XYZ file of C-alpha atoms in Angstrom:
688
model
C 0.525 -0.498 -0.087
C 1.545 3.176 -0.585
C 1.599 5.331 2.355
C -0.255 8.698 3.015
C 2.352 10.970 3.485
C 5.348 12.515 2.764
C 7.012 11.558 -1.019
C 5.658 8.650 -2.555
C 9.064 7.782 -4.195
C 11.046 8.072 -0.732
C 10.176 5.034 1.405
C 10.567 6.219 5.100
C 13.686 4.763 6.100
C 14.646 6.688 9.458
C 13.776 5.502 13.159
C 13.646 6.763 15.752
C 12.208 7.064 19.188
C 9.044 9.224 20.049
C 10.397 11.305 21.801
C 13.451 12.372 19.745
C 14.244 16.532 19.905
C 15.512 17.453 16.488
C 18.571 18.389 16.494
C 19.838 16.080 19.427
C 20.079 17.274 22.708
C 22.181 14.568 24.237
C 25.391 14.631 22.717
C 28.329 12.936 23.425
C 32.001 12.914 21.857
C 32.590 11.509 18.692
C 36.228 10.347 16.923
C 38.211 11.429 19.655
C 40.668 9.226 18.909
C 41.392 10.986 15.509
C 41.874 14.043 17.941
C 44.244 12.808 20.064
C 46.066 11.192 16.706
C 46.056 15.292 15.392
C 47.327 16.361 19.002
C 50.332 13.783 19.109
C 50.812 15.733 15.994
C 51.689 18.996 17.395
C 53.300 17.121 20.003
C 55.428 15.500 17.285
C 56.236 18.989 15.877
C 56.908 20.616 18.700
C 59.657 17.271 19.323
C 61.213 18.160 16.565
C 61.901 21.935 17.205
C 62.967 21.053 20.833
C 65.660 18.723 18.612
C 66.438 21.298 16.006
C 66.812 24.028 18.698
C 70.383 23.047 20.016
C 71.618 22.773 16.303
C 69.957 25.554 14.530
C 71.837 28.754 13.736
C 68.985 31.165 13.104
C 70.684 34.615 12.218
C 71.899 32.313 8.389
C 67.834 32.559 7.875
C 67.155 36.271 9.062
C 70.286 38.225 7.952
C 72.033 37.964 4.738
C 75.459 35.880 3.860
C 78.416 37.040 2.229
C 80.385 35.196 -0.581
C 82.800 34.247 2.484
C 80.004 33.105 4.662
C 79.945 35.688 7.373
C 76.267 36.627 8.934
C 76.052 40.367 7.754
C 75.456 41.639 11.485
C 75.919 39.056 13.454
C 79.848 37.419 12.414
C 82.606 39.038 14.981
C 83.808 42.015 12.910
C 80.557 42.368 10.944
C 78.808 43.603 13.750
C 78.894 47.640 12.227
C 78.052 45.999 8.640
C 74.255 44.901 8.794
C 73.435 44.830 5.394
C 74.404 43.405 1.890
C 75.348 44.277 -1.450
C 75.002 41.788 -4.599
C 78.803 41.807 -6.169
C 78.743 39.706 -8.704
C 74.885 37.947 -10.702
C 75.486 34.428 -8.919
C 73.846 36.428 -5.984
C 76.824 36.778 -3.947
C 77.464 39.785 -1.774
C 79.683 41.873 0.804
C 78.445 43.199 3.865
C 78.091 47.133 3.807
C 76.876 49.428 6.500
C 74.590 51.699 3.947
C 73.183 51.009 0.823
C 74.484 53.169 -2.322
C 71.797 55.759 -2.809
C 73.555 57.888 -5.724
C 73.547 57.749 -9.360
C 75.097 54.676 -10.723
C 78.041 54.891 -12.516
C 78.734 55.126 -16.208
C 80.718 52.864 -19.001
C 82.903 55.954 -19.601
C 83.287 55.943 -15.722
C 84.512 52.452 -15.832
C 86.664 52.597 -18.730
C 88.291 56.111 -17.346
C 88.993 54.690 -14.192
C 92.675 52.547 -13.855
C 94.500 51.151 -11.805
C 90.858 50.578 -9.253
C 91.044 52.822 -5.925
C 90.561 50.793 -2.746
C 88.229 50.845 -1.635
C 86.527 50.993 -4.915
C 84.762 54.090 -5.889
C 83.074 53.213 -8.790
C 82.605 48.695 -8.349
C 81.365 46.859 -5.708
C 83.496 43.979 -4.646
C 83.870 41.025 -2.877
C 86.190 40.662 0.607
C 88.555 38.513 -1.472
C 88.670 40.217 -4.569
C 92.130 41.079 -6.272
C 91.709 45.095 -6.788
C 95.051 44.914 -9.188
C 93.202 43.493 -11.878
C 91.524 45.767 -14.495
C 87.955 46.606 -14.092
C 87.131 44.299 -17.078
C 88.775 41.993 -15.670
C 87.851 42.031 -12.270
C 83.497 41.905 -13.196
C 84.481 39.308 -15.792
C 85.812 37.030 -12.912
C 82.414 37.647 -10.990
C 84.553 39.413 -7.996
C 83.148 42.494 -8.981
C 80.017 44.810 -10.117
C 79.773 47.916 -11.028
C 78.446 50.738 -8.377
C 74.665 50.854 -8.694
C 71.865 52.883 -7.170
C 69.727 50.241 -4.739
C 67.041 50.203 -2.436
C 66.964 48.169 1.056
C 65.192 45.290 1.515
C 64.954 42.572 3.330
C 68.846 43.772 4.568
C 70.042 43.462 1.081
C 70.664 46.080 -1.231
C 68.318 45.652 -4.399
C 69.133 47.356 -7.696
C 66.985 49.744 -8.503
C 67.548 49.118 -12.333
C 68.450 45.614 -12.956
C 68.166 45.522 -16.542
C 70.651 48.869 -16.318
C 73.076 46.943 -14.123
C 72.900 43.903 -16.711
C 73.459 46.135 -19.664
C 76.083 47.741 -18.410
C 78.035 44.389 -16.600
C 77.495 42.806 -20.247
C 79.097 45.873 -22.459
C 82.084 45.795 -20.035
C 83.130 42.734 -20.479
C 82.160 41.973 -24.032
C 78.832 40.246 -23.975
C 76.294 40.720 -26.283
C 73.682 43.402 -24.667
C 70.288 41.794 -23.724
C 67.911 42.948 -26.578
C 65.117 42.700 -24.615
C 63.594 44.759 -21.658
C 61.571 42.533 -19.848
C 63.472 42.737 -16.008
C 62.723 46.584 -16.701
C 59.625 46.802 -17.365
C 58.415 44.195 -15.606
C 59.852 46.055 -12.559
C 58.745 49.080 -13.588
C 55.272 47.591 -13.720
C 55.332 46.464 -10.323
C 57.107 49.887 -9.099
C 53.733 50.891 -10.655
C 51.594 49.212 -9.211
C 53.010 49.406 -5.752
C 52.326 52.930 -5.950
C 48.695 52.768 -7.193
C 48.094 50.729 -3.931
C 49.776 52.934 -1.850
C 47.296 55.978 -3.117
C 44.109 53.696 -3.455
C 43.770 51.678 -0.172
C 40.954 53.581 1.064
C 38.767 52.977 -1.997
C 40.284 48.962 -2.781
C 39.181 48.414 1.707
C 36.490 50.477 1.820
C 34.727 49.536 -1.701
C 36.740 45.860 -2.132
C 36.041 44.787 1.341
C 33.509 46.826 2.845
C 31.133 47.636 -0.064
C 31.130 43.704 -0.875
C 29.749 42.800 3.082
C 26.726 45.265 2.091
C 26.292 44.023 -1.396
C 26.934 40.288 -0.731
C 23.977 41.341 2.737
C 21.948 42.806 -0.351
C 21.628 39.990 -2.206
C 21.100 37.379 0.835
C 17.662 39.630 1.365
C 16.816 39.030 -2.196
C 17.270 35.278 -2.277
C 14.568 35.248 0.748
C 12.196 36.298 -2.023
C 11.195 35.100 -5.465
C 14.423 36.258 -6.781
C 15.523 32.609 -6.806
C 13.178 30.744 -8.404
C 12.885 33.566 -11.266
C 16.694 32.790 -11.795
C 16.619 29.430 -11.817
C 13.426 28.598 -14.396
C 14.651 31.456 -16.384
C 17.990 29.429 -16.386
C 16.457 26.306 -17.054
C 14.200 27.386 -19.740
C 17.153 29.316 -21.575
C 19.449 26.255 -21.592
C 17.408 24.101 -24.299
C 17.123 27.758 -25.930
C 20.936 28.127 -25.937
C 21.534 24.685 -27.688
C 19.139 25.010 -30.047
C 19.642 28.120 -31.318
C 23.584 27.484 -30.989
C 22.976 24.186 -33.003
C 21.161 26.128 -35.862
C 24.201 28.511 -36.039
C 26.239 24.816 -36.441
C 23.466 24.024 -39.079
C 23.700 27.584 -41.330
C 27.681 27.099 -40.616
C 27.477 23.426 -42.407
C 27.062 25.102 -45.326
C 22.885 23.015 -45.461
C 20.970 26.044 -46.176
C 23.226 27.181 -48.964
C 26.184 28.371 -49.780
C 28.745 29.262 -46.384
C 31.746 31.493 -46.961
C 33.118 29.356 -44.108
C 33.235 26.273 -45.465
C 36.614 25.636 -47.274
C 36.812 21.737 -46.660
C 34.412 18.562 -46.779
C 35.326 17.679 -43.148
C 34.485 21.204 -41.760
C 30.897 20.959 -43.291
C 30.635 17.453 -42.010
C 32.532 18.975 -38.461
C 29.182 21.352 -38.319
C 26.743 19.503 -38.605
C 27.710 16.396 -36.402
C 27.430 19.730 -34.062
C 23.973 20.792 -34.701
C 22.719 17.295 -34.395
C 25.019 16.670 -31.079
C 23.669 20.501 -29.494
C 19.869 19.629 -30.618
C 19.861 15.908 -28.785
C 21.257 17.578 -26.068
C 18.523 20.595 -26.539
C 16.216 17.547 -26.436
C 17.347 15.925 -23.571
C 17.838 18.875 -21.529
C 14.260 19.510 -22.257
C 13.059 16.070 -20.842
C 15.665 16.533 -17.641
C 13.729 20.123 -17.225
C 10.685 18.182 -16.848
C 11.374 15.188 -15.278
C 12.893 17.679 -11.989
C 10.600 20.348 -12.426
C 8.855 19.106 -8.537
C 12.578 18.059 -7.062
C 13.431 21.877 -8.363
C 10.446 23.257 -6.406
C 12.075 21.737 -3.828
C 15.531 22.927 -4.504
C 14.522 26.830 -4.676
C 12.296 26.352 -1.693
C 15.579 24.682 0.047
C 17.760 28.144 -0.931
C 15.585 30.208 0.151
C 15.149 28.901 3.591
C 19.256 28.789 4.049
C 19.055 32.468 3.257
C 15.939 33.247 5.960
C 18.339 31.277 8.231
C 21.867 32.972 7.879
C 19.644 36.269 7.961
C 18.060 34.845 11.031
C 21.249 34.713 12.549
C 23.852 37.192 11.060
C 27.033 36.234 13.108
C 27.404 33.055 11.185
C 29.127 35.278 8.188
C 31.532 35.436 11.200
C 32.738 32.251 11.138
C 35.242 32.063 8.766
C 36.853 35.330 9.561
C 36.792 33.568 12.509
C 38.462 30.885 11.018
C 40.976 32.873 8.686
C 41.931 34.223 12.473
C 43.122 31.138 13.549
C 45.036 29.865 10.423
C 46.507 32.512 10.402
C 48.144 32.602 14.019
C 48.968 29.024 13.497
C 51.487 29.299 10.121
C 52.890 32.185 12.231
C 53.770 29.586 14.431
C 54.530 26.657 11.661
C 56.671 29.643 10.476
C 58.919 29.797 13.328
C 58.918 25.909 13.437
C 60.306 25.586 10.085
C 61.885 28.400 10.274
C 64.377 26.804 13.250
C 64.599 23.688 11.796
C 65.667 24.948 7.955
C 68.684 27.190 10.310
C 69.816 23.497 11.183
C 71.972 23.445 7.939
C 75.474 24.990 6.814
C 77.491 26.960 4.391
C 78.399 25.155 1.631
C 81.169 25.799 -1.186
C 80.495 25.168 -4.886
C 80.922 26.745 -8.566
C 78.733 27.933 -11.151
C 79.604 28.544 -14.698
C 79.139 32.331 -15.718
C 80.175 33.615 -18.959
C 82.438 30.626 -20.189
C 84.163 31.111 -16.813
C 83.961 28.936 -13.765
C 82.906 30.999 -10.574
C 82.862 30.040 -6.832
C 80.248 30.853 -4.710
C 78.442 30.261 -0.987
C 75.182 28.768 -0.553
C 72.930 27.112 2.479
C 72.701 23.634 1.844
C 69.613 22.262 4.144
C 70.616 19.232 7.132
C 69.231 15.758 6.884
C 66.823 16.676 9.897
C 65.663 19.783 8.233
C 65.355 17.899 4.609
C 63.222 14.838 6.741
C 61.382 16.689 9.000
C 60.098 19.334 6.157
C 57.557 16.672 4.807
C 56.482 16.234 8.416
C 55.688 19.223 9.338
C 53.631 19.875 5.384
C 51.448 17.127 6.447
C 50.802 18.759 9.529
C 50.103 22.108 8.045
C 47.557 20.636 5.504
C 46.089 18.175 8.941
C 45.738 21.435 10.843
C 44.440 23.249 7.813
C 41.718 21.249 7.053
C 40.560 20.393 10.110
C 39.703 23.907 10.748
C 37.522 24.328 7.916
C 35.853 20.922 8.673
C 35.317 22.736 12.101
C 33.847 25.442 10.753
C 31.305 22.911 8.626
C 30.421 20.935 11.639
C 29.140 24.346 13.741
C 27.609 25.795 10.548
C 25.372 22.749 10.268
C 24.871 22.785 14.373
C 23.414 26.517 13.738
C 21.461 25.451 10.645
C 19.973 22.476 12.131
C 19.079 24.194 15.254
C 17.100 27.059 13.317
C 15.645 24.228 11.229
C 14.198 22.126 14.046
C 13.036 25.732 16.377
C 9.765 26.272 16.716
C 10.326 30.127 17.619
C 13.493 31.072 15.716
C 12.597 34.865 15.949
C 13.873 34.009 19.920
C 17.752 32.507 18.417
C 19.891 35.185 19.276
C 21.893 36.683 16.872
C 24.861 36.122 18.261
C 24.731 32.657 18.133
C 27.124 31.249 16.200
C 29.482 31.398 18.748
C 27.663 29.111 21.381
C 26.907 26.483 18.247
C 31.284 26.669 18.294
C 31.395 26.026 22.128
C 28.943 22.979 20.987
C 31.417 21.792 18.021
C 34.561 22.232 19.795
C 33.273 20.194 23.122
C 31.567 17.069 21.627
C 32.680 16.733 17.327
C 36.261 17.802 17.113
C 37.771 14.199 16.387
C 34.743 13.905 13.833
C 36.268 16.768 12.207
C 39.741 15.208 12.745
C 38.571 12.313 11.080
C 36.995 14.165 7.764
C 40.233 16.236 7.673
C 42.423 13.675 7.804
C 41.195 12.128 4.213
C 41.639 15.516 2.541
C 45.025 16.210 4.085
C 45.900 12.914 2.772
C 45.371 13.807 -0.822
C 46.824 16.532 -0.584
C 49.896 15.156 0.922
C 49.840 12.649 -2.031
C 49.996 16.086 -4.465
C 52.099 17.421 -2.840
C 54.682 14.186 -3.194
C 53.678 14.428 -6.585
C 54.846 17.991 -7.377
C 57.804 17.249 -6.014
C 58.658 14.126 -8.224
C 57.116 15.865 -10.971
C 60.059 18.943 -10.776
C 62.850 16.184 -9.919
C 61.834 14.483 -13.387
C 61.131 18.301 -15.230
C 65.246 19.032 -13.803
C 66.252 16.165 -15.562
C 66.790 17.899 -19.027
C 70.402 16.421 -19.555
C 69.240 12.871 -18.549
C 71.081 10.444 -20.722
C 69.029 7.584 -22.391
C 70.195 4.977 -20.547
C 68.770 6.396 -17.303
C 65.907 6.072 -15.353
C 64.090 9.485 -17.080
C 64.530 9.149 -20.263
C 60.949 9.585 -20.963
C 59.999 13.248 -19.959
C 56.601 13.520 -21.999
C 55.181 10.138 -20.744
C 56.431 11.307 -16.743
C 53.988 13.940 -17.607
C 51.198 12.713 -19.020
C 51.384 9.678 -15.757
C 51.444 12.379 -13.372
C 48.869 14.752 -15.126
C 46.471 11.677 -14.617
C 47.743 11.187 -11.513
C 46.780 15.199 -10.609
C 43.269 14.700 -11.832
C 42.425 11.210 -10.230
C 43.497 12.813 -6.949
C 41.562 16.440 -7.558
C 38.438 14.400 -8.158
C 38.715 11.709 -5.378
C 39.482 15.232 -3.066
C 36.477 16.931 -3.861
C 34.587 13.715 -3.349
C 35.945 13.733 -0.066
C 34.573 17.003 0.602
C 31.268 16.028 -0.266
C 31.009 13.237 1.958
C 32.531 14.974 4.437
C 30.095 18.343 4.250
C 27.032 15.832 4.645
C 28.408 13.642 6.879
C 28.907 17.084 9.494
C 25.021 17.468 9.387
C 24.251 14.151 10.224
C 26.736 14.467 12.916
C 24.988 18.153 13.610
C 21.125 17.061 13.270
C 21.584 13.198 15.286
C 24.994 13.467 17.294
C 26.234 10.197 15.230
C 30.407 9.755 14.395
C 31.926 10.598 10.969
C 31.417 6.798 9.617
C 28.034 6.659 10.993
C 26.969 9.682 9.449
C 28.720 8.917 6.109
C 26.886 5.853 6.065
C 23.357 7.815 7.004
C 24.047 10.270 4.420
C 24.448 8.494 2.034
C 22.016 6.200 2.160
C 19.831 9.519 2.524
C 20.845 11.360 -0.189
C 21.038 7.970 -2.607
C 17.083 7.737 -1.924
C 16.510 10.932 -2.674
C 18.919 11.342 -5.912
C 17.225 13.394 -8.013
C 16.471 16.448 -5.551
C 20.112 16.286 -4.700
C 20.970 16.625 -7.950
C 18.376 19.540 -8.634
C 19.352 20.906 -5.517
C 22.868 21.246 -6.888
C 21.878 22.899 -10.074
C 20.061 25.191 -8.518
C 22.203 26.371 -5.375
C 25.636 26.647 -7.897
C 23.760 28.969 -10.108
C 22.364 31.030 -6.972
C 26.670 31.065 -5.986
C 28.070 32.189 -9.149
C 25.000 34.887 -9.585
C 26.490 36.068 -6.170
C 29.856 35.918 -7.181
C 28.882 37.943 -10.284
C 26.291 40.428 -8.390
C 29.167 41.102 -5.580
C 31.984 41.557 -8.184
C 31.090 43.437 -10.824
C 28.957 45.915 -8.683
C 32.171 46.406 -6.838
C 34.205 46.648 -9.776
C 31.748 49.240 -11.105
C 31.650 51.041 -7.997
C 35.693 51.355 -7.064
C 36.104 52.203 -11.258
C 33.681 55.447 -10.883
C 34.951 56.241 -7.020
C 38.508 55.845 -8.214
C 37.778 58.082 -11.410
C 36.639 61.079 -9.529
C 39.067 61.009 -6.382
C 42.171 59.781 -8.204
C 42.060 59.810 -11.353
C 45.370 61.937 -12.156
C 47.472 60.180 -9.941
C 47.002 56.801 -10.804
C 48.843 54.730 -13.527
C 46.107 52.663 -14.108
C 43.005 52.202 -12.750
C 41.883 49.099 -14.466
C 45.431 47.442 -12.196
C 43.215 48.780 -8.704
C 39.676 47.563 -10.211
C 41.129 44.133 -10.616
C 42.604 44.379 -7.065
C 38.926 45.513 -5.835
C 37.356 42.610 -7.811
C 39.830 39.909 -6.143
C 38.794 40.983 -2.568
C 35.376 41.124 -3.775
C 35.109 37.742 -5.313
C 36.970 36.647 -1.856
C 34.024 38.483 0.407
C 31.784 36.509 -1.565
C 33.194 33.483 -1.422
C 33.152 33.625 1.760
C 29.173 34.105 2.008
C 28.921 31.518 -0.891
C 30.522 28.843 1.421
C 28.244 29.534 3.919
C 25.460 29.736 2.216
C 26.648 26.392 0.353
C 26.797 24.360 4.262
C 23.632 25.869 5.331
C 21.459 24.513 1.747
C 23.455 20.961 2.598
C 22.502 20.674 6.018
C 18.896 22.187 5.289
C 18.307 19.393 2.835
C 18.850 16.782 5.187
C 16.753 18.368 7.761
C 13.986 18.061 5.662
C 14.502 14.688 4.445
C 14.916 13.490 8.218
C 11.620 15.517 8.776
C 10.389 14.233 5.763
C 11.052 10.453 6.752
C 11.058 9.811 10.408
C 7.542 11.761 10.817
C 6.447 11.965 7.421
C 4.352 15.603 8.450
C 5.474 19.071 8.764
C 5.861 19.855 12.625
C 5.406 23.409 13.717
C 9.231 23.653 13.459
C 9.352 23.150 9.751
C 10.116 26.634 7.826
C 7.325 28.430 6.084
C 8.277 27.583 2.555
C 9.051 23.431 3.144
C 5.364 23.549 4.877
C 4.469 24.673 1.836
C 6.021 21.875 -0.023
C 4.949 19.370 2.540
C 1.348 20.022 1.777
C 1.914 19.700 -1.869
C 3.827 16.481 -1.547
C 1.184 15.347 0.702
C -1.691 16.252 -1.861
C 0.205 14.115 -4.123
C 0.238 11.295 -2.214
C -3.682 11.205 -1.246
C -4.053 11.748 -5.193
C -2.359 8.248 -5.147
C -4.125 6.943 -2.306
C -7.347 7.733 -4.092
C -6.646 6.112 -7.473
C -4.993 2.974 -5.596
C -8.340 2.807 -3.595
C -10.177 2.239 -6.858
C -7.918 0.275 -8.083
C -7.989 -2.290 -6.150
C -11.752 -2.504 -4.207
C -10.644 -5.923 -3.018
C -8.582 -4.739 -0.006
C -11.445 -1.725 0.364
C -11.260 -2.836 4.447
C -7.651 -3.573 5.455
C -7.229 0.090 3.142
C -9.491 2.121 5.557
C -8.073 0.641 8.830
C -4.437 1.460 7.799
C -6.173 4.643 6.797
C -7.700 5.262 9.834
C -4.665 4.174 11.946
C -2.463 6.601 10.075
C -4.945 9.167 10.632
C -5.384 8.591 14.592
C -1.442 8.413 14.410
C -1.578 12.069 12.944
C -3.837 13.483 15.219
C -1.895 11.984 18.154
C 1.574 13.726 16.950
C -0.761 16.677 15.935
C -2.304 17.223 19.659
C 1.233 17.455 20.794
C 1.722 20.589 18.642
C 1.268 24.543 19.713
C -1.422 25.827 18.334
C 0.314 27.660 15.646
C 3.514 28.088 13.907
C 5.666 31.178 15.506
C 7.376 32.701 12.570
C 10.857 34.099 12.323
C 11.928 37.508 12.190
C 12.447 37.608 8.634
C 9.334 35.764 7.983
C 7.411 38.126 10.010
C 8.337 41.167 8.433
C 7.705 40.289 4.848
C 4.447 38.381 5.589
C 4.556 35.735 3.112
C 2.847 32.587 2.353
C 3.293 29.416 0.389
C 4.770 30.801 -3.388
C 4.519 28.599 -5.949
C 8.842 29.299 -6.860
């Protein structure tokens, strides 16, 4: 016998005790062992730090080292020489007390100076340079560089015009002068860009951050209305039309409607014709698909609207991504200190390089075996911790959205409730977040290892034919396939995590149980999930386009009116504003994405557990419940007339169903309480 409430295509699978209150109130700590493993990884980082401190020499990392291995400003006798000026093109330098900021020497001055004075007034030379040689010989042997105008950065004297210095050096030693000014152009562009940033900071921050937040909230307010439905149906109807029109264009270009000037060869005509047929078939399939999922699209639209209402009712949820960002930056600073100390356990090593057909000695920093081996562990800890913070945010948002969904009086939820939900997640579900993040971190770590291997293969440019790596093209193809598979696996794991965390938020389940329950629940409603994914992705893309476009246009007019004459390029600053706007819009859509997935699971659990809309159900989804229930009653009536032999049994079952509904309905409050956003709008059941 078909069931009389809920979705006819979704048999009730969830079972729950009669006194169950959702979301679950009596939670227990889940997946503790994985949180302990994460803590042990942090302890392991600290142990590596403790081992590295006695062997470290942080000064070699924080301060420049000259060509003889002396640490500028630290080594005895060099305390008054804290900076390093480069003395050859290999990156070797000499410690100095200040950077030269005067005009660069000219080629004429270099040629007219003989012998070289000591200290030289036209050259920057290494400490062991033989000044009895000619200027050309000193530059040729990479003992000196022409004196250049410089600026101080990271205790190093960097040339103001690298291209001019390279050109002058090549001319002195008789080498071909570089024909491209790529270095000079890039440096000039960078200098202008930094200058524009300095001038435009108020507009970039005001419009790029503040304006984007306002635009994002306005868009979320719009989503609470019929805007979602209008955009969705316009896109759905426009998709097959666009495919059909594009197909006709290809058919026209094929020359079947007459002579076409675009057709040169016969294979082109065939290609256009085949493309047209494929597009027409795709348009037909799109029409059939839209007809098949039209009711599910209605649920997807209502779910997206409901998630937007929840975000407006608890606006503090948008603060969670910023809290995560601050926490990650703090951990990243600590992690950077750990890496810096471990990296400083190396030592200075002498080596040679060939420059201008001459062998030049130079000194470089060689990492110790401890640093090389510890780096991979530290990298894995960074990936795991970063993903753990992301998963904690998803669980916290899921707890917030599920609490909002199952609350009868949504207007009484505190606007700052996200902090209490964060406390709930930290108290009970840190282990579940550690479990899910571990899976993602493992995949990302494997990708990092493959990237390292690929780079090592690429560095073997002159490998002999009988070596292990002569087939670099094959290695590129294999690594590309591996990257593609790992990318797909990472996306799949993140999708599973997001839905498993929704089950954890609703029922307080562990990660594995949440994965199984979420998979079974979504597989029983696969068409609904597909429709929701399409609608939500469409809304997320439109949100970013809306925020980025308006913020960019606003920034353009503000920059043009306020700083038009002071900027080298307004468009470059507009790109900066667009990047910030995209970042803000992405934060909003990330929160909304978790909300949409969680609200859908709350609705499906509500439907399968009870089959009727409780007073906690949001208005949009309550309307959908009524529509589904009406469809179910229609099926029951049809089944009643088709099977007269089972009339008595059906009446008895119908009576029992009504008694159960009556008994459940008598326990509900007399009327549902609207949320603040619902009460202000005074809306009822809508068609979109």
